[in-house]
PDB file of C-alpha atoms in Angstrom:
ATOM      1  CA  UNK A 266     -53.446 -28.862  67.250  1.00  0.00           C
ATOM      2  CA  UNK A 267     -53.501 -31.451  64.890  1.00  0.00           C
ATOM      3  CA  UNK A 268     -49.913 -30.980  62.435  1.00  0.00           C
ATOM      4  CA  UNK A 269     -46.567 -32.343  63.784  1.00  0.00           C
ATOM      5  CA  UNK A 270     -43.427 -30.277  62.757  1.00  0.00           C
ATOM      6  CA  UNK A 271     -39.823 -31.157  63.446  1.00  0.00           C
ATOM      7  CA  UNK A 272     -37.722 -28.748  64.689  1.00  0.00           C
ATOM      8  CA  UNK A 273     -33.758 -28.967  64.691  1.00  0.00           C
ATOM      9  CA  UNK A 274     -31.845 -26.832  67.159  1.00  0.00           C
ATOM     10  CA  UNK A 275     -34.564 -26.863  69.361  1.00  0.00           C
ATOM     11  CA  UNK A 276     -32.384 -26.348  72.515  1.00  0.00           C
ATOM     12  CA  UNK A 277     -31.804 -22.709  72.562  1.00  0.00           C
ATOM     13  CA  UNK A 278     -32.161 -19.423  70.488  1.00  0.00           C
ATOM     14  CA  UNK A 279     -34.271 -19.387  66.901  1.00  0.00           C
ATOM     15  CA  UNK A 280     -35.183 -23.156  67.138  1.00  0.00           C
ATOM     16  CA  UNK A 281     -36.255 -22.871  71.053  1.00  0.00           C
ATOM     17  CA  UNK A 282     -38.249 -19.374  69.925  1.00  0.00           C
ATOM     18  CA  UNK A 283     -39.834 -20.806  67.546  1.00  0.00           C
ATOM     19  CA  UNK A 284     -40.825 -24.048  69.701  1.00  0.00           C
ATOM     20  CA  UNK A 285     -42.198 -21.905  72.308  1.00  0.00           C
ATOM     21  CA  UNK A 286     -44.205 -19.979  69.087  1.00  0.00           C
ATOM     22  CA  UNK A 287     -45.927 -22.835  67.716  1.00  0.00           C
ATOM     23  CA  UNK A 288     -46.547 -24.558  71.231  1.00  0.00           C
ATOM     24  CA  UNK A 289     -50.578 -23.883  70.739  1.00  0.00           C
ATOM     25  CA  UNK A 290     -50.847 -25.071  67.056  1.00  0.00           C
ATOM     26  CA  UNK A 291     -48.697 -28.112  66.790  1.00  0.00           C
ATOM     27  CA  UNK A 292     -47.593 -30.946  68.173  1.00  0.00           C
ATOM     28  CA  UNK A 293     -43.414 -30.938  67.713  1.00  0.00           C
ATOM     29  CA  UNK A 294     -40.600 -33.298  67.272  1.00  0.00           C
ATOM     30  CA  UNK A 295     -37.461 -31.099  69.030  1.00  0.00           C
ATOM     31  CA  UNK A 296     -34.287 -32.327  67.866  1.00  0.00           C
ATOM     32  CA  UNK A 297     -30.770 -31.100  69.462  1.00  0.00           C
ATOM     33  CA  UNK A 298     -27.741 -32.236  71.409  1.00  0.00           C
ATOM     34  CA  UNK A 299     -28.255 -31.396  74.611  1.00  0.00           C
ATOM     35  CA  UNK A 300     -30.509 -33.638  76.401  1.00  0.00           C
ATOM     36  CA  UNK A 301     -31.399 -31.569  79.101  1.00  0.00           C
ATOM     37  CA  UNK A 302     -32.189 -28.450  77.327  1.00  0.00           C
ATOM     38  CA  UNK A 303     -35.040 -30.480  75.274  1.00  0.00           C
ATOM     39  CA  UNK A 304     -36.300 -31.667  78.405  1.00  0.00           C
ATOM     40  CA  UNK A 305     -36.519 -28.170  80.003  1.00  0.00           C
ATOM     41  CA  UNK A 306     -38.820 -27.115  77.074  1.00  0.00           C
ATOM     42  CA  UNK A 307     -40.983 -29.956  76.300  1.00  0.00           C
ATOM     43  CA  UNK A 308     -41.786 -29.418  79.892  1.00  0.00           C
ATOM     44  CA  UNK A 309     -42.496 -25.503  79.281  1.00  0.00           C
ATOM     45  CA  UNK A 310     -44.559 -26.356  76.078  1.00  0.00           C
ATOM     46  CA  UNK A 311     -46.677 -29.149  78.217  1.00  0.00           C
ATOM     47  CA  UNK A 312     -47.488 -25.861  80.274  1.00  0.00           C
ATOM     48  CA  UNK A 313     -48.469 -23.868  77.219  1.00  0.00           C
ATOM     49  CA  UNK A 314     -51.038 -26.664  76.897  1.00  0.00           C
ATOM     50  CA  UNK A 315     -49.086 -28.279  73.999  1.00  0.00           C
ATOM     51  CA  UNK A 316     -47.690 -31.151  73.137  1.00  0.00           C
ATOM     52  CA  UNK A 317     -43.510 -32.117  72.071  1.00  0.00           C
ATOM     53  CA  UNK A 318     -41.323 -34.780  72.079  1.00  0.00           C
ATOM     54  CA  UNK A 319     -37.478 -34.768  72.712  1.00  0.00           C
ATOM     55  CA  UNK A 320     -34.726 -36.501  70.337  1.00  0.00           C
ATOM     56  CA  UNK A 321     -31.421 -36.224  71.105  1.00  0.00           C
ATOM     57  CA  UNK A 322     -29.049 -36.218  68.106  1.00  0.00           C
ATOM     58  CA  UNK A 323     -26.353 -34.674  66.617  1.00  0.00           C
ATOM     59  CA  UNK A 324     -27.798 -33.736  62.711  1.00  0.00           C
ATOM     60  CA  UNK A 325     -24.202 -34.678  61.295  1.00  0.00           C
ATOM     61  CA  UNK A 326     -24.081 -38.026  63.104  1.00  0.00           C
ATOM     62  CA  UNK A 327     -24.394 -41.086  60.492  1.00  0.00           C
ATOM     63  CA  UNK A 328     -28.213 -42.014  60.013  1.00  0.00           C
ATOM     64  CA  UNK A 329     -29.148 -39.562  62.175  1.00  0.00           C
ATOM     65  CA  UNK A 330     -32.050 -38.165  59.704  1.00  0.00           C
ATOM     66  CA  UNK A 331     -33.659 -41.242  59.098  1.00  0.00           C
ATOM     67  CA  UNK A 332     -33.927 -41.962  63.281  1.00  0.00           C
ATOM     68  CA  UNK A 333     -35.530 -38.562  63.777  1.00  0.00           C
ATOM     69  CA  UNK A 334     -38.093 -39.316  60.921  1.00  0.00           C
ATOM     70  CA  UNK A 335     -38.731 -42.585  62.270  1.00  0.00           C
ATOM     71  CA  UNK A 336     -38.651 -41.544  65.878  1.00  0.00           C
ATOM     72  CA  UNK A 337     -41.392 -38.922  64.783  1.00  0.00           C
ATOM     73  CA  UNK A 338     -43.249 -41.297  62.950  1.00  0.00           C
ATOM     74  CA  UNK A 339     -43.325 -43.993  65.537  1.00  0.00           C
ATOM     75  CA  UNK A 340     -45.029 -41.028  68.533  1.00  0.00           C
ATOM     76  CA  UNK A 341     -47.063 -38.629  66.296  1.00  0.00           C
ATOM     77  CA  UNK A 342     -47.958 -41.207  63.257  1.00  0.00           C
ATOM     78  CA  UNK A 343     -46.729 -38.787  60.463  1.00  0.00           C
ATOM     79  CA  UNK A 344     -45.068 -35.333  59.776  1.00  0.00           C
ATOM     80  CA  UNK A 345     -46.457 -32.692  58.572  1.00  0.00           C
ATOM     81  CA  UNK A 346     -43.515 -29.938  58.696  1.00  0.00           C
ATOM     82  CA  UNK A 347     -40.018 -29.569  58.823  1.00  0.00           C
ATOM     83  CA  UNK A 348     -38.114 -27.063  60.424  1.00  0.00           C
ATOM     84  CA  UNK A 349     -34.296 -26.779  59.532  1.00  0.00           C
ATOM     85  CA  UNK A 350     -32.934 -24.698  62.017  1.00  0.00           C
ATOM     86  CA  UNK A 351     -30.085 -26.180  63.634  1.00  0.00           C
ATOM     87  CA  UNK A 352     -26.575 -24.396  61.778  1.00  0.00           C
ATOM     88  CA  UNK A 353     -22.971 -23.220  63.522  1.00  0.00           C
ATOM     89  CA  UNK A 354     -21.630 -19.594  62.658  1.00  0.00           C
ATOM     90  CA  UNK A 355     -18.211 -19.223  62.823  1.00  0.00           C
ATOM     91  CA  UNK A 356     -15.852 -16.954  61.423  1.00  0.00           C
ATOM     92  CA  UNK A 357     -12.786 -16.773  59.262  1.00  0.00           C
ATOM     93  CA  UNK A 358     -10.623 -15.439  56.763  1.00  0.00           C
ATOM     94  CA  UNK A 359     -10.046 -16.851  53.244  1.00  0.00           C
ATOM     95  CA  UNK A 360      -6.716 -16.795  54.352  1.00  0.00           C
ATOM     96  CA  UNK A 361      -7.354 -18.602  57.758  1.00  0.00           C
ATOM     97  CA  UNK A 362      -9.412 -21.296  56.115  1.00  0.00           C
ATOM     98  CA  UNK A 363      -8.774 -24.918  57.449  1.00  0.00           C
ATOM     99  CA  UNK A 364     -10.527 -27.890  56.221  1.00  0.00           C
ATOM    100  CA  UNK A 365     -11.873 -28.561  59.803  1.00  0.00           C
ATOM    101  CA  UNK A 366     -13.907 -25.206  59.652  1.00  0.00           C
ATOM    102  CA  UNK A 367     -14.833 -25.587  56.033  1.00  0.00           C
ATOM    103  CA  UNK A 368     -16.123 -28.861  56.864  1.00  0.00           C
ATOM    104  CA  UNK A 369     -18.382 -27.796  59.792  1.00  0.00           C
ATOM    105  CA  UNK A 370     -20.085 -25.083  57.654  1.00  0.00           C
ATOM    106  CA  UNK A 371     -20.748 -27.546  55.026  1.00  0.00           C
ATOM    107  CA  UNK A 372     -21.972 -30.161  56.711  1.00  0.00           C
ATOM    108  CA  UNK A 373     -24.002 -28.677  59.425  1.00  0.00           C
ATOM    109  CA  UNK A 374     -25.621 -25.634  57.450  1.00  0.00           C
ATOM    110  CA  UNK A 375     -26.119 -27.566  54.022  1.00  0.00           C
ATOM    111  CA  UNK A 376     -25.741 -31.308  54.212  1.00  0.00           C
ATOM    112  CA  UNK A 377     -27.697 -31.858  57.372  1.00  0.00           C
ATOM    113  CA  UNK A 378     -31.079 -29.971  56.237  1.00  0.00           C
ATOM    114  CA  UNK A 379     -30.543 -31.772  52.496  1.00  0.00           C
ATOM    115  CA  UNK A 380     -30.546 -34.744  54.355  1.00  0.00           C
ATOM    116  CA  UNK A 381     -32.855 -34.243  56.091  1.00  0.00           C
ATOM    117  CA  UNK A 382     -34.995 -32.837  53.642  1.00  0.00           C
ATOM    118  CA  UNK A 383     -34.834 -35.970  51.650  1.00  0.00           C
ATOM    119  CA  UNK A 384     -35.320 -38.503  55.051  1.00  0.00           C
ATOM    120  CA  UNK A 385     -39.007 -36.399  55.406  1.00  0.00           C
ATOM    121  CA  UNK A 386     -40.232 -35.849  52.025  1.00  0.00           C
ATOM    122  CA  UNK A 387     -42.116 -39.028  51.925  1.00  0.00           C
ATOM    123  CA  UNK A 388     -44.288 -38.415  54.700  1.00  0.00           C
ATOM    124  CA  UNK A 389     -44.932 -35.382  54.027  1.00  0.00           C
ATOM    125  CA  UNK A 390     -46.098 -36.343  50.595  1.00  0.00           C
ATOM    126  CA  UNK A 391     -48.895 -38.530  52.252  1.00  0.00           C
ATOM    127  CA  UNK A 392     -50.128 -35.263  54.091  1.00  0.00           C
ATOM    128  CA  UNK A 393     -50.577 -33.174  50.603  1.00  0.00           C
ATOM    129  CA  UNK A 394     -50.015 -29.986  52.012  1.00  0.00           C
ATOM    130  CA  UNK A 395     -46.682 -29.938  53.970  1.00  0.00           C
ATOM    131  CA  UNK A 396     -43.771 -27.629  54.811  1.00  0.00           C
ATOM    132  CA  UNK A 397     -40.312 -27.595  54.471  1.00  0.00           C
ATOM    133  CA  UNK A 398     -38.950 -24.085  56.133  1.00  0.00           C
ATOM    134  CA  UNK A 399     -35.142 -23.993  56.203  1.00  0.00           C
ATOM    135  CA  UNK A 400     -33.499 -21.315  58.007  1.00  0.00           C
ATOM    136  CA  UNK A 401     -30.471 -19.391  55.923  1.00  0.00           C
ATOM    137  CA  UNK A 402     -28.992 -15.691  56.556  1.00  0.00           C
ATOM    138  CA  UNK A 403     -28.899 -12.665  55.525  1.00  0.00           C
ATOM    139  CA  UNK A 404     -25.159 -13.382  54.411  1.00  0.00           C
ATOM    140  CA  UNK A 405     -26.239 -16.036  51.635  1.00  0.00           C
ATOM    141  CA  UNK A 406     -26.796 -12.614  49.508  1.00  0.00           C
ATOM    142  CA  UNK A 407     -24.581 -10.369  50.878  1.00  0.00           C
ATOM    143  CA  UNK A 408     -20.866  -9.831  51.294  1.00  0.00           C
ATOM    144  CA  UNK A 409     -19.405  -9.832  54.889  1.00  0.00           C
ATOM    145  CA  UNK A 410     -15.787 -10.045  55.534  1.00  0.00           C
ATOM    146  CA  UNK A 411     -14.735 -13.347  57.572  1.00  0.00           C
ATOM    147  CA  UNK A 412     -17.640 -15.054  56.565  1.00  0.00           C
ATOM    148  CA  UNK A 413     -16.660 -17.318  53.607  1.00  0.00           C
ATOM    149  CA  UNK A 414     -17.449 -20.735  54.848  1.00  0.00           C
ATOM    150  CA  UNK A 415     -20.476 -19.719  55.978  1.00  0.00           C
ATOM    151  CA  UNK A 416     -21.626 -17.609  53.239  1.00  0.00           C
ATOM    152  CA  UNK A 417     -20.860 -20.229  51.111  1.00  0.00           C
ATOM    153  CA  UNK A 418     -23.393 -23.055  53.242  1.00  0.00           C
ATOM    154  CA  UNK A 419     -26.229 -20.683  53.243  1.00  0.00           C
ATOM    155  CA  UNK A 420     -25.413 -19.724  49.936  1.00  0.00           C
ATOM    156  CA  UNK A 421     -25.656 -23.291  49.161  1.00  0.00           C
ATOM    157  CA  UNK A 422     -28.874 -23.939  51.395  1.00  0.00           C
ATOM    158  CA  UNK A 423     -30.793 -21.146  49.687  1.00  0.00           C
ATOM    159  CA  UNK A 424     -29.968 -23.090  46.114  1.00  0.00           C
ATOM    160  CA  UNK A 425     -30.989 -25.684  47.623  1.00  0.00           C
ATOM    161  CA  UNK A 426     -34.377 -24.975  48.487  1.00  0.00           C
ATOM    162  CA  UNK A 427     -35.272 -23.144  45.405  1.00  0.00           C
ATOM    163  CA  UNK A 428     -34.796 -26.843  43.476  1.00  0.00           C
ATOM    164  CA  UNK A 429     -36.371 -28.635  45.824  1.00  0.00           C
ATOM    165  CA  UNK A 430     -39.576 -26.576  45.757  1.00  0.00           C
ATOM    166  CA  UNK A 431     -39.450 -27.062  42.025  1.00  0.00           C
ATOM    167  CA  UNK A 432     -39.042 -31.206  42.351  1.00  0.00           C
ATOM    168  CA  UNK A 433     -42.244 -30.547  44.916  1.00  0.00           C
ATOM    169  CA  UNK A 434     -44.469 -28.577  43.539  1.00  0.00           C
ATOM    170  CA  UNK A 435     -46.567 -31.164  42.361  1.00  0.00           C
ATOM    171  CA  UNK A 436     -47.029 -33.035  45.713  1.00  0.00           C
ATOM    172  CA  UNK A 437     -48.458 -29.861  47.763  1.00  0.00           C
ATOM    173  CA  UNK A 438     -45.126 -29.807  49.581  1.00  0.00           C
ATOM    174  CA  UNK A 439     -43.969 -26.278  49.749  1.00  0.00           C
ATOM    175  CA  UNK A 440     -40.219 -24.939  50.323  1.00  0.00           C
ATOM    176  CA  UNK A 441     -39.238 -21.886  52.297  1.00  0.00           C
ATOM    177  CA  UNK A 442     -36.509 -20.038  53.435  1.00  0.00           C
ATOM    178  CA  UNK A 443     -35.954 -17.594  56.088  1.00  0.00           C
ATOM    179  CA  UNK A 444     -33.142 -15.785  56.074  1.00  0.00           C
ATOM    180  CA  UNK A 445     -32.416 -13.543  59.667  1.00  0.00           C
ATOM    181  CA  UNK A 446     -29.599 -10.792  59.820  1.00  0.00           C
ATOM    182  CA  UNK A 447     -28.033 -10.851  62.543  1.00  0.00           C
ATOM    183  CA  UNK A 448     -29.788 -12.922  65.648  1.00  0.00           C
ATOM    184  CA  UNK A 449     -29.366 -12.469  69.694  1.00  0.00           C
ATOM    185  CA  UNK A 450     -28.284 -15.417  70.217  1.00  0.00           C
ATOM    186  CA  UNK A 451     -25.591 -17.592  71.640  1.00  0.00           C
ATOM    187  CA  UNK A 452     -23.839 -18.318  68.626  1.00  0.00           C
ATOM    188  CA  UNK A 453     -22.512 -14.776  68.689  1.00  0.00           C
ATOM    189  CA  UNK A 454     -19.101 -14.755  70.709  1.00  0.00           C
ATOM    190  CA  UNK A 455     -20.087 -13.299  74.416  1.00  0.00           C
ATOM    191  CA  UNK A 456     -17.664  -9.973  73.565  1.00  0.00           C
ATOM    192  CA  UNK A 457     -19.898  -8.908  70.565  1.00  0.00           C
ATOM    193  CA  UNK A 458     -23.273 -10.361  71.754  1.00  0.00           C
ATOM    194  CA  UNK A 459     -22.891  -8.191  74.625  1.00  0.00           C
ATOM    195  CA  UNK A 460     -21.915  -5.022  72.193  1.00  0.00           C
ATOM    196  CA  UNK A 461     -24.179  -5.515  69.205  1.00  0.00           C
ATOM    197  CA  UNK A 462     -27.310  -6.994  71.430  1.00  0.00           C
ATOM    198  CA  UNK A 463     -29.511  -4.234  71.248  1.00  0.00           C
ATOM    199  CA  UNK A 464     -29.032  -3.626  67.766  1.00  0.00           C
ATOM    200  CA  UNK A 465     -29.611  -7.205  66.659  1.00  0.00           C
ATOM    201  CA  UNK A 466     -32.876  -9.288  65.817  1.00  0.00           C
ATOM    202  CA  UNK A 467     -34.601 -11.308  68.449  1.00  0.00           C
ATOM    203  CA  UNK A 468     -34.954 -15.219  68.179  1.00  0.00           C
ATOM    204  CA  UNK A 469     -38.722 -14.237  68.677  1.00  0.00           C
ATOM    205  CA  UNK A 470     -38.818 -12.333  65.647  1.00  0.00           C
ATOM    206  CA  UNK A 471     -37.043 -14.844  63.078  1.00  0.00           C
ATOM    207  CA  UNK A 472     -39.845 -17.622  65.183  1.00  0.00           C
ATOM    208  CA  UNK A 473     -42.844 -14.808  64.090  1.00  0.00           C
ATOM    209  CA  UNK A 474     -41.495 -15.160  60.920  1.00  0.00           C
ATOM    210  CA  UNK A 475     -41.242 -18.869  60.407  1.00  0.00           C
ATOM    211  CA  UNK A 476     -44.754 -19.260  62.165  1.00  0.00           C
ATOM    212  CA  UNK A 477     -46.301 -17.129  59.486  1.00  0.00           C
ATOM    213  CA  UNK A 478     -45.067 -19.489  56.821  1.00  0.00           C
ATOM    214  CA  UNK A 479     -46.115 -22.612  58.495  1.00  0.00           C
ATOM    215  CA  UNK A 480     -49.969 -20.912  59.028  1.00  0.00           C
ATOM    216  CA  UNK A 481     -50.344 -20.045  55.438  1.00  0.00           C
ATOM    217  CA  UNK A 482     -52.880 -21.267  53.613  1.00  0.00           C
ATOM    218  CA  UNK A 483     -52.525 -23.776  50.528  1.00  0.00           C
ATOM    219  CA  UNK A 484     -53.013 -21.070  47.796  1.00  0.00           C
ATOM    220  CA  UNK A 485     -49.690 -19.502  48.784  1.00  0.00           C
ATOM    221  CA  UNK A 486     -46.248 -20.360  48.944  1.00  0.00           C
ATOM    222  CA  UNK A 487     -43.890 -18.035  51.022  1.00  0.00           C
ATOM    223  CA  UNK A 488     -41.368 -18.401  49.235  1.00  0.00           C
ATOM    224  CA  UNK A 489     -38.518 -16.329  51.421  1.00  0.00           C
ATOM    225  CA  UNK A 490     -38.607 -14.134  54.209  1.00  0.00           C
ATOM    226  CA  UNK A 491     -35.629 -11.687  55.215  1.00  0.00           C
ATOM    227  CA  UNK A 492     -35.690 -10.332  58.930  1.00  0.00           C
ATOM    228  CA  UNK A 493     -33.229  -7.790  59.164  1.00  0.00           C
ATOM    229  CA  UNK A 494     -31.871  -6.060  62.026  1.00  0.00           C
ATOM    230  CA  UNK A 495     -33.914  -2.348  62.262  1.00  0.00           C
ATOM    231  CA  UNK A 496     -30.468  -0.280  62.419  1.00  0.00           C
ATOM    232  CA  UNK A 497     -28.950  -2.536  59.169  1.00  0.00           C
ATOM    233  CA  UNK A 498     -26.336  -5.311  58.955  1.00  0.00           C
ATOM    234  CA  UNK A 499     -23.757  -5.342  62.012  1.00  0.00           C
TER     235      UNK A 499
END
């Protein structure tokens, strides 16, 4: 339990899941808003035996990438991974498009993990071998009505990481993307959480997924991995 990986939206659903996943293999950086949510589960991963630390910020905030890097730096002594998890789903019609919710998408589904991205790539350069997994949808390929902003920053996200990989290739630092259908999680209005539940993905699942990409060896890069619901899209 040697490799330190940040985590964003570690406070509930995917990014929580996947905490709770890697618990026994790494030591984690979990990044969210809520202060007392990361304090619940560093304190569940200290009784999983592992080891976590909790930052509190907001991913949009000015500056905020470079303090988590350096706040990770300054307990674990490098980074190995990067998680980029933490996103907002929200719905609306090309016709009901305001610059307030095109704004959100953007900036918390694309420019935070680019951001990001950039704030960590130097340290993991010095480990020659890390991660960067960034977490997109099933809707960055496919067409789903009310879903334009949002198709748009996952859309953009999963560009994203296919240049980056490129620009990395040559310093061991590989780029992945999983892309979940839809998730049980709370970013679902209660109404059709409640409906579409048992038909959905599990956080567990999408974690599984981005677990197998972190534990893969240096001779392959996992490029993208699509967790669909079993019954189909919602």
């Amino acid at each position: 339990m040697n490799r330190v990986v940040i985590i964003t939206g570690a406070s509930s659903g995917i990014g929580e899941a996947t905490a709770l996943a890697l618990a026994e293999r790494f030591r984690m950086v979990l990044v969210a808003r809520r202060k007392e949510r990361l304090v619940e589960l560093v304190l569940k991963i200290r009784g999983l035996g592992g080891e976590a630390l909790a930052v509190t910020e907001d991913v949009i905030s000015p500056g905020a990438s470079e303090r988590i890097v350096a706040a990770s730096v300054a307990h674990f002594g490098g980074i190995d991974a990067l998680v980029n998890n933490a996103g907002a789903f929200e719905t609306a019609a090309v016709s009901a498009l305001t610059p307030e919710h095109v704004q959100r998408m953007l900036a918390l589904n694309l420019g935070a993990p680019m951001l990001l991205a950039r704030a960590v790539i130097p340290e993991l350069v010095k480990r020659k071998g890390g991660w960067i997994v960034n977490v997109s949808s099933m809707a960055a390929d496919a067409s789903f009505a009310g879903c334009g902003a949002y198709t748009a920053s996952k859309a953009g996200l999963e560009g994203f990481s296919r240049v980056l990989r490129e620009e990395l290739r040559s310093s061991n630092v590989r780029v992945g993307v999983v892309a979940p259908g839809a998730t049980d999680t709370a970013a679902w209005p209660d109404g059709a959480r409640a409906e579409s539940a048992k038909r959905m993905c599990r956080p567990e699942d999408v974690a599984a997924a981005i677990r197998f990409a972190l534990e893969a060896p240096l001779s392959a890069s996992i490029d993208r991995i699509v967790i669909a619901p079993p019954s189909g899209p919602l």
